[in-house]
Amino acid sequence: MILGPVSYLDCIVFCILLAPQLIWRVGLFETLACVLRALPFLIVELPTAFIRDRYLVRRKHRSPFVQRASPFEDFVIRCVRYAFTNIPPKVGRVFFSKQVARPFLRFRMLRHGYLRPPISWSEHEGDSFRGIWLIRNPEESPDFVLYYAHGGGFSMGSTYFYLEFLLTWLSVLTLSGYKNPAIFALEYTLVPEASFPTQLHETIRGYRHVLSKAKDPSIVCIGGDSAGALLILSLLLQIGSKEELNGTKSHHDGRLMKPALALLISPWVTLVSPRHRNTKSDFLDVQQLHRYGRQFAGGSVSINEAAASPGSCKDKTWWKRSSPSGGVFITYGEEEVFAPEIDELIQLLRESGVIIGSKRASGGIHAWPVASLFLSSSRKERLYGLTTITKEIRERIPQQNQGNCSDEGIGVHVSD
């Protein structure tokens, strides 16, 4: 299922769906206060800066992202930049919540002629973890399984907000040649309901579940973006660890095997780093990120603990021991806040003997393969990030002729 780009009509419908949820979950007066605080930006700052940067400033003096972005992409990213810096997380998390994202996806599907999803998906409630299964044919075994953790600064985000992105990715995987690909998207607990190591424990339990369904780690790929990619890096370090972490058993219990590949989209490598830098292009803000990072670490571990902040691990042997058989692939933008830390991680992994591939997008910003699916206009631009990543998957995890060998399959159904 590959829908068209988000339109202005979609934006209006999203706001209509969002408003009652904000009033219900945040409160009428706090919602109004948030709107009133945003009015100067929306009425004066946004249109002034937009017109100046796009039409009055010479091209070479524009930010690298503005030089390559369409007006719609530029406009939305300016709004996201303001929201990330100024809107409280408890308000922001409503934007990404299931109660808003699910009906919005239904509307977009109806607008494109889908009465029901053409791909099966369902919620999964496991032993202290939750998620959503997506699969082409739930009655047969998957020939490829992606285990995915979403971004959102540990304080926002949901698998439902990412559902269209993941459904599209599943379609791209099918078009690439896989007969029955599947995705399990983890719904980890957000801050402040819990902090580290809760999210890592949930990530490990979810991964064990994926391995039990795939039955073969050589067809499993683990991935994530931003904060979710940090959890994936922490999972890899735990797989390669010789010790137990806060009661979580290591892979030496015989069950936690290495995946075939790790895919990271704009990974948050180190929670708090002096190399993080604000740019004119990216929508992330260093001060806010570091606040989220400290809240995620909580009081249980140091902000520099490798399990919570994988970039703090400089042990090359540990990284080599943790590396998937097919290595690691990282895609990111050269203009994003995390770029210096990502560059350093790539170099460290290369020096550790890990199979490492990367795509550093010129003028690119944070998590653009996710954002471009909704914001870019042409099909080629919208799918470029996913097709690039899927090409890496196909090269490192060839299709296996498994047939219908499972005695239970994934056992999912189309969710209402």
mmCIF file of C-alpha atoms in Angstrom, residues 13-345:
data_model
loop_
_atom_site.group_PDB
_atom_site.id
_atom_site.type_symbol
_atom_site.label_atom_id
_atom_site.label_comp_id
_atom_site.label_asym_id
_atom_site.label_seq_id
_atom_site.Cartn_x
_atom_site.Cartn_y
_atom_site.Cartn_z
ATOM 1 C CA VAL A 13 -8.361 16.807 8.601
ATOM 2 C CA PHE A 14 -5.409 16.064 10.890
ATOM 3 C CA CYS A 15 -6.055 19.287 12.813
ATOM 4 C CA ILE A 16 -9.767 18.421 13.083
ATOM 5 C CA LEU A 17 -8.869 15.021 14.530
ATOM 6 C CA LEU A 18 -6.207 16.521 16.795
ATOM 7 C CA ALA A 19 -8.234 19.336 18.409
ATOM 8 C CA PRO A 20 -10.661 17.244 20.516
ATOM 9 C CA GLN A 21 -7.846 14.934 21.631
ATOM 10 C CA LEU A 22 -5.797 17.898 22.838
ATOM 11 C CA ILE A 23 -8.774 19.295 24.742
ATOM 12 C CA TRP A 24 -9.556 15.879 26.248
ATOM 13 C CA ARG A 25 -6.013 14.798 27.160
ATOM 14 C CA VAL A 26 -4.244 18.102 27.804
ATOM 15 C CA GLY A 27 -7.105 20.355 28.838
ATOM 16 C CA LEU A 28 -8.946 23.219 27.200
ATOM 17 C CA PHE A 29 -7.096 26.053 28.922
ATOM 18 C CA GLU A 30 -3.622 24.575 28.429
ATOM 19 C CA THR A 31 -4.413 23.870 24.776
ATOM 20 C CA LEU A 32 -5.606 27.448 24.269
ATOM 21 C CA ALA A 33 -2.509 28.763 26.049
ATOM 22 C CA CYS A 34 -0.312 26.705 23.723
ATOM 23 C CA VAL A 35 -2.158 28.051 20.679
ATOM 24 C CA LEU A 36 -1.932 31.649 21.897
ATOM 25 C CA ARG A 37 1.817 31.309 22.483
ATOM 26 C CA ALA A 38 2.200 30.022 18.920
ATOM 27 C CA LEU A 39 0.216 32.849 17.274
ATOM 28 C CA PRO A 40 3.147 35.290 16.938
ATOM 29 C CA PHE A 41 5.133 32.570 15.205
ATOM 30 C CA LEU A 42 2.274 31.514 12.932
ATOM 31 C CA ILE A 43 1.107 35.021 12.018
ATOM 32 C CA VAL A 44 4.380 36.951 11.861
ATOM 33 C CA GLU A 45 7.594 34.935 12.200
ATOM 34 C CA LEU A 46 6.694 31.965 9.976
ATOM 35 C CA PRO A 47 5.449 33.847 6.876
ATOM 36 C CA THR A 48 8.140 36.526 7.204
ATOM 37 C CA ALA A 49 11.023 34.066 7.431
ATOM 38 C CA PHE A 50 9.506 31.797 4.798
ATOM 39 C CA ILE A 51 9.181 34.576 2.207
ATOM 40 C CA ARG A 52 12.567 36.082 3.046
ATOM 41 C CA ASP A 53 14.522 32.808 2.943
ATOM 42 C CA ARG A 54 12.844 31.413 -0.161
ATOM 43 C CA TYR A 55 12.334 34.436 -2.355
ATOM 44 C CA LEU A 56 14.405 37.389 -1.145
ATOM 45 C CA VAL A 57 17.725 35.784 -0.187
ATOM 46 C CA ARG A 58 20.071 34.652 -2.933
ATOM 47 C CA ARG A 59 20.093 30.881 -3.344
ATOM 48 C CA LYS A 60 23.679 30.408 -2.207
ATOM 49 C CA HIS A 61 22.870 32.145 1.088
ATOM 50 C CA ARG A 62 19.899 29.911 1.882
ATOM 51 C CA SER A 63 20.289 26.966 4.228
ATOM 52 C CA PRO A 64 21.276 23.710 2.471
ATOM 53 C CA PHE A 65 17.857 22.191 3.193
ATOM 54 C CA VAL A 66 15.902 25.190 1.882
ATOM 55 C CA GLN A 67 17.968 25.066 -1.308
ATOM 56 C CA ARG A 68 16.699 21.575 -2.059
ATOM 57 C CA ALA A 69 13.236 21.608 -0.417
ATOM 58 C CA SER A 70 9.899 22.325 -2.055
ATOM 59 C CA PRO A 71 7.793 25.158 -0.565
ATOM 60 C CA PHE A 72 5.535 22.625 1.178
ATOM 61 C CA GLU A 73 8.487 20.706 2.654
ATOM 62 C CA ASP A 74 10.095 23.950 3.794
ATOM 63 C CA PHE A 75 6.858 25.239 5.357
ATOM 64 C CA VAL A 76 6.134 22.060 7.309
ATOM 65 C CA ILE A 77 9.699 21.657 8.591
ATOM 66 C CA ARG A 78 9.637 25.252 9.888
ATOM 67 C CA CYS A 79 6.490 24.369 11.842
ATOM 68 C CA VAL A 80 8.072 21.173 13.155
ATOM 69 C CA ARG A 81 11.182 23.126 14.233
ATOM 70 C CA TYR A 82 9.045 25.514 16.255
ATOM 71 C CA ALA A 83 7.010 22.681 17.767
ATOM 72 C CA PHE A 84 10.062 20.651 18.781
ATOM 73 C CA THR A 85 11.576 23.596 20.633
ATOM 74 C CA ASN A 86 8.495 25.231 22.125
ATOM 75 C CA ILE A 87 5.665 22.737 22.591
ATOM 76 C CA PRO A 88 5.690 20.623 25.796
ATOM 77 C CA PRO A 89 6.122 16.850 25.280
ATOM 78 C CA LYS A 90 2.718 16.074 26.822
ATOM 79 C CA VAL A 91 1.154 18.182 24.076
ATOM 80 C CA GLY A 92 3.465 16.847 21.376
ATOM 81 C CA ARG A 93 2.743 13.219 22.215
ATOM 82 C CA VAL A 94 -0.956 13.773 21.410
ATOM 83 C CA PHE A 95 0.082 14.654 17.841
ATOM 84 C CA PHE A 96 1.650 11.194 17.471
ATOM 85 C CA SER A 97 -0.876 9.232 19.519
ATOM 86 C CA LYS A 98 -2.904 6.251 18.398
ATOM 87 C CA GLN A 99 -6.139 8.199 18.910
ATOM 88 C CA VAL A 100 -5.090 10.722 16.250
ATOM 89 C CA ALA A 101 -2.818 8.692 13.967
ATOM 90 C CA ARG A 102 -5.163 5.742 13.414
ATOM 91 C CA PRO A 103 -8.231 7.698 12.193
ATOM 92 C CA PHE A 104 -5.936 9.931 10.138
ATOM 93 C CA LEU A 105 -4.516 6.863 8.386
ATOM 94 C CA ARG A 106 -8.071 5.605 7.796
ATOM 95 C CA PHE A 107 -8.953 8.924 6.174
ATOM 96 C CA ARG A 108 -5.898 8.833 3.932
ATOM 97 C CA MET A 109 -6.702 5.271 2.909
ATOM 98 C CA LEU A 110 -10.305 6.196 2.060
ATOM 99 C CA ARG A 111 -9.092 9.192 0.077
ATOM 100 C CA HIS A 112 -6.997 6.786 -2.003
ATOM 101 C CA GLY A 113 -9.775 4.212 -2.449
ATOM 102 C CA TYR A 114 -8.940 1.696 0.301
ATOM 103 C CA LEU A 115 -11.918 0.621 2.403
ATOM 104 C CA ARG A 116 -9.718 -1.822 4.320
ATOM 105 C CA PRO A 117 -5.943 -2.202 4.578
ATOM 106 C CA PRO A 118 -4.561 -4.483 1.838
ATOM 107 C CA ILE A 119 -1.881 -5.651 4.278
ATOM 108 C CA SER A 120 -2.670 -7.519 7.496
ATOM 109 C CA TRP A 121 -1.758 -5.866 10.774
ATOM 110 C CA SER A 122 -2.708 -6.336 14.403
ATOM 111 C CA GLU A 123 -1.700 -5.298 17.876
ATOM 112 C CA HIS A 124 0.344 -7.698 19.971
ATOM 113 C CA GLU A 125 0.365 -7.762 23.770
ATOM 114 C CA GLY A 126 3.313 -9.775 25.034
ATOM 115 C CA ASP A 127 5.007 -10.399 28.365
ATOM 116 C CA SER A 128 5.864 -6.816 29.375
ATOM 117 C CA PHE A 129 6.069 -5.505 25.812
ATOM 118 C CA ARG A 130 3.677 -4.366 23.088
ATOM 119 C CA GLY A 131 3.801 -3.838 19.358
ATOM 120 C CA ILE A 132 2.141 -4.248 15.979
ATOM 121 C CA TRP A 133 2.660 -7.074 13.489
ATOM 122 C CA LEU A 134 2.376 -6.354 9.764
ATOM 123 C CA ILE A 135 2.622 -9.164 7.218
ATOM 124 C CA ARG A 136 1.663 -9.803 3.614
ATOM 125 C CA ASN A 137 0.136 -13.247 4.256
ATOM 126 C CA PRO A 138 -0.416 -14.166 7.938
ATOM 127 C CA GLU A 139 -1.089 -17.808 7.070
ATOM 128 C CA GLU A 140 2.448 -18.418 5.798
ATOM 129 C CA SER A 141 5.922 -18.040 7.220
ATOM 130 C CA PRO A 142 7.728 -14.775 6.509
ATOM 131 C CA ASP A 143 10.812 -14.884 4.303
ATOM 132 C CA PHE A 144 12.026 -11.625 5.847
ATOM 133 C CA VAL A 145 11.273 -9.961 9.202
ATOM 134 C CA LEU A 146 12.043 -6.370 10.165
ATOM 135 C CA TYR A 147 12.032 -5.477 13.864
ATOM 136 C CA TYR A 148 11.514 -1.706 14.144
ATOM 137 C CA ALA A 149 11.688 0.851 16.974
ATOM 138 C CA HIS A 150 10.228 4.308 16.317
ATOM 139 C CA GLY A 151 11.681 7.700 17.169
ATOM 140 C CA GLY A 152 10.257 10.584 19.171
ATOM 141 C CA GLY A 153 12.838 11.558 21.780
ATOM 142 C CA PHE A 154 11.615 8.778 24.128
ATOM 143 C CA SER A 155 8.831 11.192 25.142
ATOM 144 C CA MET A 156 6.638 11.133 22.021
ATOM 145 C CA GLY A 157 5.820 8.895 19.086
ATOM 146 C CA SER A 158 3.861 5.707 18.573
ATOM 147 C CA THR A 159 3.800 2.768 16.195
ATOM 148 C CA TYR A 160 0.467 4.072 14.871
ATOM 149 C CA PHE A 161 2.041 7.337 13.785
ATOM 150 C CA TYR A 162 4.618 5.248 11.873
ATOM 151 C CA LEU A 163 2.060 2.794 10.522
ATOM 152 C CA GLU A 164 1.757 4.295 7.032
ATOM 153 C CA PHE A 165 5.547 4.475 6.779
ATOM 154 C CA LEU A 166 5.835 0.802 7.759
ATOM 155 C CA LEU A 167 2.989 -0.320 5.489
ATOM 156 C CA THR A 168 4.712 1.465 2.624
ATOM 157 C CA TRP A 169 8.016 -0.153 3.541
ATOM 158 C CA LEU A 170 6.358 -3.574 3.498
ATOM 159 C CA SER A 171 5.067 -2.837 -0.013
ATOM 160 C CA VAL A 172 8.543 -1.768 -1.139
ATOM 161 C CA LEU A 173 9.989 -4.985 0.307
ATOM 162 C CA THR A 174 7.414 -6.987 -1.648
ATOM 163 C CA LEU A 175 8.188 -5.109 -4.851
ATOM 164 C CA SER A 176 11.882 -5.834 -4.271
ATOM 165 C CA GLY A 177 11.252 -9.574 -4.452
ATOM 166 C CA TYR A 178 10.363 -10.859 -0.993
ATOM 167 C CA LYS A 179 7.288 -13.082 -1.151
ATOM 168 C CA ASN A 180 6.020 -12.644 2.405
ATOM 169 C CA PRO A 181 7.858 -9.939 4.348
ATOM 170 C CA ALA A 182 6.777 -9.045 7.885
ATOM 171 C CA ILE A 183 7.430 -6.169 10.266
ATOM 172 C CA PHE A 184 7.104 -6.071 14.038
ATOM 173 C CA ALA A 185 7.015 -2.482 15.344
ATOM 174 C CA LEU A 186 7.733 -2.089 19.046
ATOM 175 C CA GLU A 187 5.500 0.138 21.185
ATOM 176 C CA TYR A 188 7.876 0.917 24.045
ATOM 177 C CA THR A 189 6.935 2.856 27.163
ATOM 178 C CA LEU A 190 7.452 6.605 26.889
ATOM 179 C CA VAL A 191 9.033 8.999 29.360
ATOM 180 C CA PRO A 192 7.891 10.054 31.976
ATOM 181 C CA GLU A 193 5.843 6.875 32.532
ATOM 182 C CA ALA A 194 9.165 5.007 32.697
ATOM 183 C CA SER A 195 12.840 5.644 32.072
ATOM 184 C CA PHE A 196 15.892 3.493 31.348
ATOM 185 C CA PRO A 197 16.247 0.488 31.535
ATOM 186 C CA THR A 198 12.511 -0.168 30.958
ATOM 187 C CA GLN A 199 12.677 0.668 27.251
ATOM 188 C CA LEU A 200 15.749 -1.523 26.706
ATOM 189 C CA HIS A 201 14.112 -4.443 28.503
ATOM 190 C CA GLU A 202 11.046 -4.055 26.282
ATOM 191 C CA THR A 203 13.276 -3.895 23.202
ATOM 192 C CA ILE A 204 14.983 -7.138 24.191
ATOM 193 C CA ARG A 205 11.704 -8.917 24.936
ATOM 194 C CA GLY A 206 10.284 -7.755 21.613
ATOM 195 C CA TYR A 207 13.374 -9.035 19.821
ATOM 196 C CA ARG A 208 13.051 -12.446 21.489
ATOM 197 C CA HIS A 209 9.455 -12.541 20.268
ATOM 198 C CA VAL A 210 10.542 -11.725 16.708
ATOM 199 C CA LEU A 211 13.177 -14.462 16.785
ATOM 200 C CA SER A 212 10.582 -16.971 17.996
ATOM 201 C CA LYS A 213 8.295 -16.129 15.066
ATOM 202 C CA ALA A 214 11.005 -15.888 12.412
ATOM 203 C CA LYS A 215 12.612 -19.146 13.602
ATOM 204 C CA ASP A 216 15.760 -18.167 11.725
ATOM 205 C CA PRO A 217 17.859 -15.117 12.710
ATOM 206 C CA SER A 218 19.371 -15.021 9.214
ATOM 207 C CA ILE A 219 16.125 -13.486 7.875
ATOM 208 C CA VAL A 220 15.814 -10.925 10.684
ATOM 209 C CA CYS A 221 16.782 -7.276 10.331
ATOM 210 C CA ILE A 222 16.593 -4.850 13.266
ATOM 211 C CA GLY A 223 16.137 -1.138 12.709
ATOM 212 C CA GLY A 224 14.904 2.167 14.002
ATOM 213 C CA ASP A 225 15.123 5.906 13.657
ATOM 214 C CA SER A 226 16.383 8.549 16.086
ATOM 215 C CA ALA A 227 15.598 7.441 19.671
ATOM 216 C CA GLY A 228 14.431 4.062 18.371
ATOM 217 C CA ALA A 229 17.769 3.614 16.613
ATOM 218 C CA LEU A 230 19.502 4.268 19.947
ATOM 219 C CA LEU A 231 17.498 1.410 21.451
ATOM 220 C CA ILE A 232 18.588 -0.806 18.550
ATOM 221 C CA LEU A 233 22.239 0.090 19.186
ATOM 222 C CA SER A 234 21.729 -0.683 22.874
ATOM 223 C CA LEU A 235 20.178 -4.014 21.887
ATOM 224 C CA LEU A 236 23.241 -4.833 19.790
ATOM 225 C CA LEU A 237 25.564 -4.016 22.686
ATOM 226 C CA GLN A 238 23.469 -6.228 24.940
ATOM 227 C CA ILE A 239 23.671 -9.077 22.410
ATOM 228 C CA GLY A 240 27.447 -8.731 22.444
ATOM 229 C CA SER A 241 27.740 -8.213 26.190
ATOM 230 C CA LYS A 242 29.400 -10.808 28.390
ATOM 231 C CA GLU A 243 27.488 -9.632 31.427
ATOM 232 C CA GLU A 244 23.872 -9.244 32.450
ATOM 233 C CA LEU A 245 22.240 -5.813 32.513
ATOM 234 C CA ASN A 246 19.786 -5.059 35.304
ATOM 235 C CA GLY A 247 18.463 -8.605 35.394
ATOM 236 C CA THR A 248 18.256 -9.031 31.618
ATOM 237 C CA LYS A 249 19.973 -12.198 30.457
ATOM 238 C CA SER A 250 22.600 -11.944 27.795
ATOM 239 C CA HIS A 251 22.703 -13.962 24.597
ATOM 240 C CA HIS A 252 24.596 -16.691 26.426
ATOM 241 C CA ASP A 253 21.282 -18.151 27.618
ATOM 242 C CA GLY A 254 21.023 -19.564 24.075
ATOM 243 C CA ARG A 255 18.050 -17.530 22.912
ATOM 244 C CA LEU A 256 19.241 -14.049 21.958
ATOM 245 C CA MET A 257 20.959 -14.598 18.618
ATOM 246 C CA LYS A 258 22.440 -12.010 16.289
ATOM 247 C CA PRO A 259 20.214 -10.632 13.529
ATOM 248 C CA ALA A 260 21.366 -10.602 9.927
ATOM 249 C CA LEU A 261 21.482 -6.812 9.630
ATOM 250 C CA ALA A 262 20.944 -3.561 11.530
ATOM 251 C CA LEU A 263 19.466 -0.514 9.758
ATOM 252 C CA LEU A 264 19.661 2.859 11.454
ATOM 253 C CA ILE A 265 17.922 6.028 10.267
ATOM 254 C CA SER A 266 19.452 9.175 11.814
ATOM 255 C CA PRO A 267 20.457 7.349 15.007
ATOM 256 C CA TRP A 268 20.693 9.187 18.317
ATOM 257 C CA VAL A 269 24.094 7.718 19.111
ATOM 258 C CA THR A 270 25.049 9.518 22.335
ATOM 259 C CA LEU A 271 22.411 10.945 24.676
ATOM 260 C CA VAL A 272 24.349 14.086 25.593
ATOM 261 C CA SER A 273 27.342 15.128 23.515
ATOM 262 C CA PRO A 274 29.329 18.353 23.013
ATOM 263 C CA ARG A 275 29.472 17.406 19.312
ATOM 264 C CA HIS A 276 25.729 17.866 18.897
ATOM 265 C CA ARG A 277 25.225 21.117 17.015
ATOM 266 C CA ASN A 278 22.219 23.145 15.932
ATOM 267 C CA THR A 279 22.055 23.911 12.217
ATOM 268 C CA LYS A 280 19.960 26.275 10.102
ATOM 269 C CA SER A 281 18.458 23.282 8.309
ATOM 270 C CA ASP A 282 17.558 20.712 10.954
ATOM 271 C CA PHE A 283 14.393 20.876 13.056
ATOM 272 C CA LEU A 284 16.020 19.365 16.160
ATOM 273 C CA ASP A 285 17.307 21.532 19.001
ATOM 274 C CA VAL A 286 20.322 20.496 21.070
ATOM 275 C CA GLN A 287 19.095 21.887 24.385
ATOM 276 C CA GLN A 288 15.754 20.109 24.080
ATOM 277 C CA LEU A 289 17.414 16.882 22.966
ATOM 278 C CA HIS A 290 19.733 16.860 25.959
ATOM 279 C CA ARG A 291 16.759 17.462 28.244
ATOM 280 C CA TYR A 292 15.012 14.445 26.715
ATOM 281 C CA GLY A 293 18.208 12.404 27.009
ATOM 282 C CA ARG A 294 18.614 13.115 30.715
ATOM 283 C CA GLN A 295 14.960 12.297 31.341
ATOM 284 C CA PHE A 296 15.394 8.992 29.514
ATOM 285 C CA ALA A 297 18.456 8.046 31.572
ATOM 286 C CA GLY A 298 16.569 8.954 34.740
ATOM 287 C CA GLY A 299 18.398 8.321 37.968
ATOM 288 C CA SER A 300 19.240 4.651 37.464
ATOM 289 C CA VAL A 301 22.420 5.082 35.385
ATOM 290 C CA SER A 302 24.985 7.681 34.402
ATOM 291 C CA ILE A 303 24.255 9.705 31.278
ATOM 292 C CA ASN A 304 27.467 8.165 29.879
ATOM 293 C CA GLU A 305 26.512 4.535 30.576
ATOM 294 C CA ALA A 306 27.056 2.566 27.355
ATOM 295 C CA ALA A 307 23.818 0.591 27.701
ATOM 296 C CA ALA A 308 21.793 3.817 27.751
ATOM 297 C CA SER A 309 24.078 5.889 25.525
ATOM 298 C CA PRO A 310 25.772 3.519 23.022
ATOM 299 C CA GLY A 311 28.076 6.196 21.640
ATOM 300 C CA SER A 312 29.860 6.177 24.990
ATOM 301 C CA CYS A 313 31.128 2.665 24.226
ATOM 302 C CA LYS A 314 34.550 2.908 22.578
ATOM 303 C CA ASP A 315 35.404 -0.779 23.044
ATOM 304 C CA LYS A 316 36.088 -1.987 19.499
ATOM 305 C CA THR A 317 36.068 -5.637 20.555
ATOM 306 C CA TRP A 318 32.620 -5.210 22.086
ATOM 307 C CA TRP A 319 31.269 -3.598 18.909
ATOM 308 C CA LYS A 320 32.783 -6.334 16.761
ATOM 309 C CA ARG A 321 31.236 -8.978 19.009
ATOM 310 C CA SER A 322 27.862 -7.224 18.758
ATOM 311 C CA SER A 323 27.827 -6.783 14.978
ATOM 312 C CA PRO A 324 25.188 -8.615 12.893
ATOM 313 C CA SER A 325 26.463 -11.059 10.298
ATOM 314 C CA GLY A 326 25.485 -8.655 7.494
ATOM 315 C CA GLY A 327 26.796 -5.633 9.346
ATOM 316 C CA VAL A 328 25.227 -2.226 9.895
ATOM 317 C CA PHE A 329 23.799 0.323 7.455
ATOM 318 C CA ILE A 330 23.233 3.942 8.513
ATOM 319 C CA THR A 331 21.424 6.670 6.586
ATOM 320 C CA TYR A 332 21.406 10.265 7.804
ATOM 321 C CA GLY A 333 21.610 13.896 6.701
ATOM 322 C CA GLU A 334 24.747 15.988 6.715
ATOM 323 C CA GLU A 335 22.793 18.933 8.165
ATOM 324 C CA GLU A 336 21.299 17.197 11.170
ATOM 325 C CA VAL A 337 22.208 17.763 14.811
ATOM 326 C CA PHE A 338 23.410 14.180 15.204
ATOM 327 C CA ALA A 339 25.704 14.148 12.144
ATOM 328 C CA PRO A 340 29.073 14.549 13.970
ATOM 329 C CA GLU A 341 28.264 11.718 16.396
ATOM 330 C CA ILE A 342 27.039 9.495 13.571
ATOM 331 C CA ASP A 343 30.233 10.175 11.617
ATOM 332 C CA GLU A 344 32.266 9.119 14.642
ATOM 333 C CA LEU A 345 30.216 5.931 15.148
#
